[in-house]
Amino acid sequence: MTAEDPDNGAAEQGFSFSDERRIDPETGEVRNPADPSAQAAAGSGGEPDPQAAAPADPGAEPAEPGVEVPDDISGIDDTAAPVEGGVEDEQSADARLAAERLADLQRINAEYAAFRMRAKREQDRAREAGVQSVVEALYPVLDELRLAQENGDLTGPFETHAKKFIASLEKVGVVQFGEPGEEFDPSIHEALMQQPSDEVETATVFLVMQPGYRLGERVIRAARVGVQAPAE
């Protein structure tokens, strides 16, 4: 645009502007900012092209400037990890925490079961050791009772008390063994004397000098006996 100076009639360079407003102030319609013909027409002061200045479809969402939406999304990876702090992450964290707590509980339960078994074995061993120490202290009394019974000196009330005493030992697991006529077994008998005999085919106990005692399945004292062996 040029202007003529009134003093000397010389031409003076003017100025120009472009109307880049998105809303047309006269029609109130949305202009198309991407249409260069509309901007050129607005900048030159001419009438815009009706087809170029046609408003967009009112029912369609206008595209955000600078964002390109591809038509083919087949190559887009939709298996990306969820955003940290999302619902899926929270569920995964809860599942991992529950698995860890369950493993801890199972481990503690197994340790407690093993501890209980060890404690039971230790209690049984301590009990057997206590009973064995008491029986060992009573060996002289038990041997005297056995000799008195074999010689017939244990009669009347004394015999009753002796039987009750032996029965009390059996209640705590102590069993007396060793009788004449038993087959000799070196695992439970201790042979203090031996003599040949034609009346036996295998080694046989014929005399019990001191009875043996067994606590459960364990022999705490072997029976001390005399043995008859075959003559040949």
GROMACS .gro file of N, CA and C in nm, residues 85-166:
model
  246
   85GLY      N    1   0.279  -4.635   3.873
   85GLY     CA    2   0.175  -4.582   3.958
   85GLY      C    3   0.036  -4.614   3.910
   86GLY      N    4   0.024  -4.682   3.795
   86GLY     CA    5  -0.108  -4.717   3.744
   86GLY      C    6  -0.169  -4.833   3.822
   87VAL      N    7  -0.293  -4.866   3.784
   87VAL     CA    8  -0.366  -4.973   3.853
   87VAL      C    9  -0.296  -5.107   3.835
   88GLU      N   10  -0.246  -5.132   3.711
   88GLU     CA   11  -0.181  -5.261   3.685
   88GLU      C   12  -0.054  -5.275   3.767
   89ASP      N   13   0.024  -5.166   3.780
   89ASP     CA   14   0.144  -5.170   3.860
   89ASP      C   15   0.111  -5.196   4.006
   90GLU      N   16   0.006  -5.134   4.055
   90GLU     CA   17  -0.033  -5.155   4.194
   90GLU      C   18  -0.076  -5.299   4.218
   91GLN      N   19  -0.151  -5.356   4.123
   91GLN     CA   20  -0.192  -5.496   4.138
   91GLN      C   21  -0.073  -5.589   4.134
   92SER      N   22   0.024  -5.564   4.045
   92SER     CA   23   0.144  -5.647   4.038
   92SER      C   24   0.224  -5.636   4.167
   93ALA      N   25   0.237  -5.517   4.221
   93ALA     CA   26   0.311  -5.499   4.346
   93ALA      C   27   0.242  -5.571   4.461
   94ASP      N   28   0.108  -5.564   4.464
   94ASP     CA   29   0.033  -5.635   4.569
   94ASP      C   30   0.051  -5.786   4.557
   95ALA      N   31   0.050  -5.837   4.433
   95ALA     CA   32   0.068  -5.981   4.413
   95ALA      C   33   0.208  -6.025   4.457
   96ARG      N   34   0.310  -5.947   4.422
   96ARG     CA   35   0.446  -5.981   4.465
   96ARG      C   36   0.459  -5.977   4.617
   97LEU      N   37   0.399  -5.877   4.678
   97LEU     CA   38   0.405  -5.866   4.823
   97LEU      C   39   0.334  -5.983   4.890
   98ALA      N   40   0.217  -6.022   4.835
   98ALA     CA   41   0.144  -6.137   4.891
   98ALA      C   42   0.225  -6.265   4.877
   99ALA      N   43   0.292  -6.284   4.762
   99ALA     CA   44   0.375  -6.404   4.742
   99ALA      C   45   0.491  -6.406   4.841
  100GLU      N   46   0.553  -6.290   4.863
  100GLU     CA   47   0.664  -6.285   4.959
  100GLU      C   48   0.617  -6.317   5.100
  101ARG      N   49   0.501  -6.262   5.139
  101ARG     CA   50   0.449  -6.288   5.274
  101ARG      C   51   0.412  -6.435   5.290
  102LEU      N   52   0.355  -6.497   5.183
  102LEU     CA   53   0.320  -6.639   5.190
  102LEU      C   54   0.446  -6.724   5.203
  103ALA      N   55   0.551  -6.690   5.129
  103ALA     CA   56   0.677  -6.765   5.140
  103ALA      C   57   0.737  -6.751   5.280
  104ASP      N   58   0.729  -6.630   5.336
  104ASP     CA   59   0.779  -6.610   5.472
  104ASP      C   60   0.700  -6.694   5.572
  105LEU      N   61   0.568  -6.697   5.556
  105LEU     CA   62   0.484  -6.775   5.647
  105LEU      C   63   0.513  -6.924   5.637
  106GLN      N   64   0.530  -6.974   5.513
  106GLN     CA   65   0.562  -7.115   5.496
  106GLN      C   66   0.698  -7.149   5.556
  107ARG      N   67   0.795  -7.061   5.538
  107ARG     CA   68   0.928  -7.086   5.594
  107ARG      C   69   0.923  -7.087   5.747
  108ILE      N   70   0.851  -6.992   5.806
  108ILE     CA   71   0.840  -6.988   5.952
  108ILE      C   72   0.767  -7.111   6.004
  109ASN      N   73   0.663  -7.154   5.932
  109ASN     CA   74   0.588  -7.273   5.973
  109ASN      C   75   0.678  -7.397   5.969
  110ALA      N   76   0.761  -7.409   5.862
  110ALA     CA   77   0.852  -7.524   5.853
  110ALA      C   78   0.957  -7.519   5.964
  111GLU      N   79   1.009  -7.400   5.992
  111GLU     CA   80   1.107  -7.387   6.099
  111GLU      C   81   1.046  -7.422   6.234
  112TYR      N   82   0.922  -7.381   6.256
  112TYR     CA   83   0.857  -7.413   6.383
  112TYR      C   84   0.833  -7.563   6.396
  113ALA      N   85   0.792  -7.629   6.287
  113ALA     CA   86   0.770  -7.773   6.291
  113ALA      C   87   0.901  -7.847   6.320
  114ALA      N   88   1.011  -7.803   6.255
  114ALA     CA   89   1.140  -7.865   6.281
  114ALA      C   90   1.185  -7.841   6.425
  115PHE      N   91   1.163  -7.720   6.476
  115PHE     CA   92   1.199  -7.690   6.614
  115PHE      C   93   1.118  -7.776   6.711
  116ARG      N   94   0.990  -7.794   6.683
  116ARG     CA   95   0.907  -7.874   6.771
  116ARG      C   96   0.953  -8.019   6.773
  117MET      N   97   0.993  -8.073   6.657
  117MET     CA   98   1.043  -8.210   6.652
  117MET      C   99   1.175  -8.223   6.730
  118ARG      N  100   1.265  -8.125   6.712
  118ARG     CA  101   1.391  -8.129   6.786
  118ARG      C  102   1.367  -8.121   6.936
  119ALA      N  103   1.276  -8.033   6.976
  119ALA     CA  104   1.246  -8.019   7.118
  119ALA      C  105   1.188  -8.149   7.176
  120LYS      N  106   1.102  -8.217   7.097
  120LYS     CA  107   1.044  -8.343   7.143
  120LYS      C  108   1.152  -8.449   7.160
  121ARG      N  109   1.245  -8.459   7.063
  121ARG     CA  110   1.353  -8.557   7.074
  121ARG      C  111   1.442  -8.526   7.194
  122GLU      N  112   1.472  -8.397   7.215
  122GLU     CA  113   1.556  -8.361   7.329
  122GLU      C  114   1.485  -8.393   7.461
  123GLN      N  115   1.355  -8.370   7.467
  123GLN     CA  116   1.281  -8.403   7.588
  123GLN      C  117   1.284  -8.554   7.615
  124ASP      N  118   1.266  -8.632   7.507
  124ASP     CA  119   1.270  -8.778   7.524
  124ASP      C  120   1.407  -8.825   7.570
  125ARG      N  121   1.512  -8.769   7.511
  125ARG     CA  122   1.647  -8.808   7.552
  125ARG      C  123   1.674  -8.768   7.697
  126ALA      N  124   1.629  -8.647   7.734
  126ALA     CA  125   1.650  -8.602   7.872
  126ALA      C  126   1.573  -8.691   7.969
  127ARG      N  127   1.452  -8.730   7.932
  127ARG     CA  128   1.373  -8.818   8.019
  127ARG      C  129   1.440  -8.954   8.035
  128GLU      N  130   1.486  -9.012   7.922
  128GLU     CA  131   1.551  -9.142   7.928
  128GLU      C  132   1.680  -9.136   8.010
  129ALA      N  133   1.753  -9.026   7.993
  129ALA     CA  134   1.877  -9.011   8.070
  129ALA      C  135   1.846  -9.004   8.221
  130GLY      N  136   1.739  -8.933   8.256
  130GLY     CA  137   1.702  -8.925   8.398
  130GLY      C  138   1.660  -9.059   8.455
  131VAL      N  139   1.579  -9.132   8.376
  131VAL     CA  140   1.535  -9.264   8.422
  131VAL      C  141   1.654  -9.358   8.435
  132GLN      N  142   1.743  -9.354   8.337
  132GLN     CA  143   1.859  -9.442   8.340
  132GLN      C  144   1.947  -9.413   8.462
  133SER      N  145   1.966  -9.287   8.494
  133SER     CA  146   2.049  -9.253   8.610
  133SER      C  147   1.985  -9.305   8.739
  134VAL      N  148   1.853  -9.301   8.748
  134VAL     CA  149   1.785  -9.352   8.867
  134VAL      C  150   1.799  -9.505   8.877
  135VAL      N  151   1.779  -9.572   8.764
  135VAL     CA  152   1.790  -9.719   8.764
  135VAL      C  153   1.933  -9.762   8.798
  136GLU      N  154   2.033  -9.694   8.742
  136GLU     CA  155   2.172  -9.729   8.774
  136GLU      C  156   2.199  -9.713   8.924
  137ALA      N  157   2.138  -9.611   8.986
  137ALA     CA  158   2.156  -9.595   9.131
  137ALA      C  159   2.086  -9.706   9.210
  138LEU      N  160   1.984  -9.769   9.150
  138LEU     CA  161   1.908  -9.874   9.219
  138LEU      C  162   1.959 -10.015   9.186
  139TYR      N  163   2.065 -10.029   9.106
  139TYR     CA  164   2.114 -10.162   9.070
  139TYR      C  165   2.140 -10.250   9.193
  140PRO      N  166   2.208 -10.201   9.296
  140PRO     CA  167   2.232 -10.289   9.413
  140PRO      C  168   2.103 -10.339   9.478
  141VAL      N  169   2.004 -10.251   9.491
  141VAL     CA  170   1.877 -10.291   9.552
  141VAL      C  171   1.806 -10.394   9.465
  142LEU      N  172   1.806 -10.373   9.335
  142LEU     CA  173   1.739 -10.465   9.243
  142LEU      C  174   1.807 -10.602   9.243
  143ASP      N  175   1.941 -10.603   9.250
  143ASP     CA  176   2.012 -10.731   9.253
  143ASP      C  177   1.981 -10.807   9.382
  144GLU      N  178   1.972 -10.734   9.492
  144GLU     CA  179   1.939 -10.801   9.619
  144GLU      C  180   1.797 -10.857   9.616
  145LEU      N  181   1.707 -10.785   9.560
  145LEU     CA  182   1.569 -10.835   9.549
  145LEU      C  183   1.563 -10.960   9.463
  146ARG      N  184   1.641 -10.964   9.356
  146ARG     CA  185   1.641 -11.081   9.268
  146ARG      C  186   1.698 -11.203   9.341
  147LEU      N  187   1.805 -11.188   9.414
  147LEU     CA  188   1.864 -11.299   9.489
  147LEU      C  189   1.770 -11.349   9.598
  148ALA      N  190   1.706 -11.254   9.666
  148ALA     CA  191   1.612 -11.293   9.771
  148ALA      C  192   1.494 -11.369   9.711
  149GLN      N  193   1.446 -11.328   9.596
  149GLN     CA  194   1.335 -11.398   9.531
  149GLN      C  195   1.376 -11.539   9.488
  150GLU      N  196   1.500 -11.555   9.434
  150GLU     CA  197   1.546 -11.686   9.390
  150GLU      C  198   1.568 -11.782   9.508
  151ASN      N  199   1.609 -11.728   9.621
  151ASN     CA  200   1.636 -11.811   9.739
  151ASN      C  201   1.511 -11.834   9.824
  152GLY      N  202   1.400 -11.773   9.789
  152GLY     CA  203   1.277 -11.793   9.863
  152GLY      C  204   1.267 -11.711   9.989
  153ASP      N  205   1.353 -11.611  10.000
  153ASP     CA  206   1.350 -11.527  10.121
  153ASP      C  207   1.251 -11.412  10.109
  154LEU      N  208   1.198 -11.394   9.991
  154LEU     CA  209   1.106 -11.281   9.969
  154LEU      C  210   0.963 -11.335   9.977
  155THR      N  211   0.903 -11.326  10.095
  155THR     CA  212   0.768 -11.378  10.117
  155THR      C  213   0.683 -11.275  10.190
  156GLY      N  214   0.553 -11.301  10.193
  156GLY     CA  215   0.461 -11.215  10.266
  156GLY      C  216   0.454 -11.076  10.211
  157PRO      N  217   0.445 -10.975  10.301
  157PRO     CA  218   0.434 -10.836  10.258
  157PRO      C  219   0.555 -10.791  10.178
  158PHE      N  220   0.675 -10.844  10.207
  158PHE     CA  221   0.795 -10.802  10.136
  158PHE      C  222   0.787 -10.838   9.987
  159GLU      N  223   0.731 -10.956   9.959
  159GLU     CA  224   0.715 -10.997   9.819
  159GLU      C  225   0.619 -10.904   9.746
  160THR      N  226   0.511 -10.863   9.815
  160THR     CA  227   0.414 -10.770   9.753
  160THR      C  228   0.479 -10.637   9.721
  161HIS      N  229   0.558 -10.585   9.815
  161HIS     CA  230   0.625 -10.456   9.792
  161HIS      C  231   0.727 -10.467   9.679
  162ALA      N  232   0.798 -10.579   9.673
  162ALA     CA  233   0.898 -10.597   9.568
  162ALA      C  234   0.831 -10.600   9.430
  163LYS      N  235   0.719 -10.667   9.419
  163LYS     CA  236   0.647 -10.674   9.290
  163LYS      C  237   0.597 -10.536   9.249
  164LYS      N  238   0.547 -10.458   9.346
  164LYS     CA  239   0.500 -10.323   9.314
  164LYS      C  240   0.616 -10.235   9.270
  165PHE      N  241   0.731 -10.258   9.333
  165PHE     CA  242   0.848 -10.178   9.295
  165PHE      C  243   0.888 -10.207   9.150
  166ILE      N  244   0.894 -10.336   9.115
  166ILE     CA  245   0.930 -10.373   8.978
  166ILE      C  246   0.825 -10.323   8.879
   0.00000   0.00000   0.00000
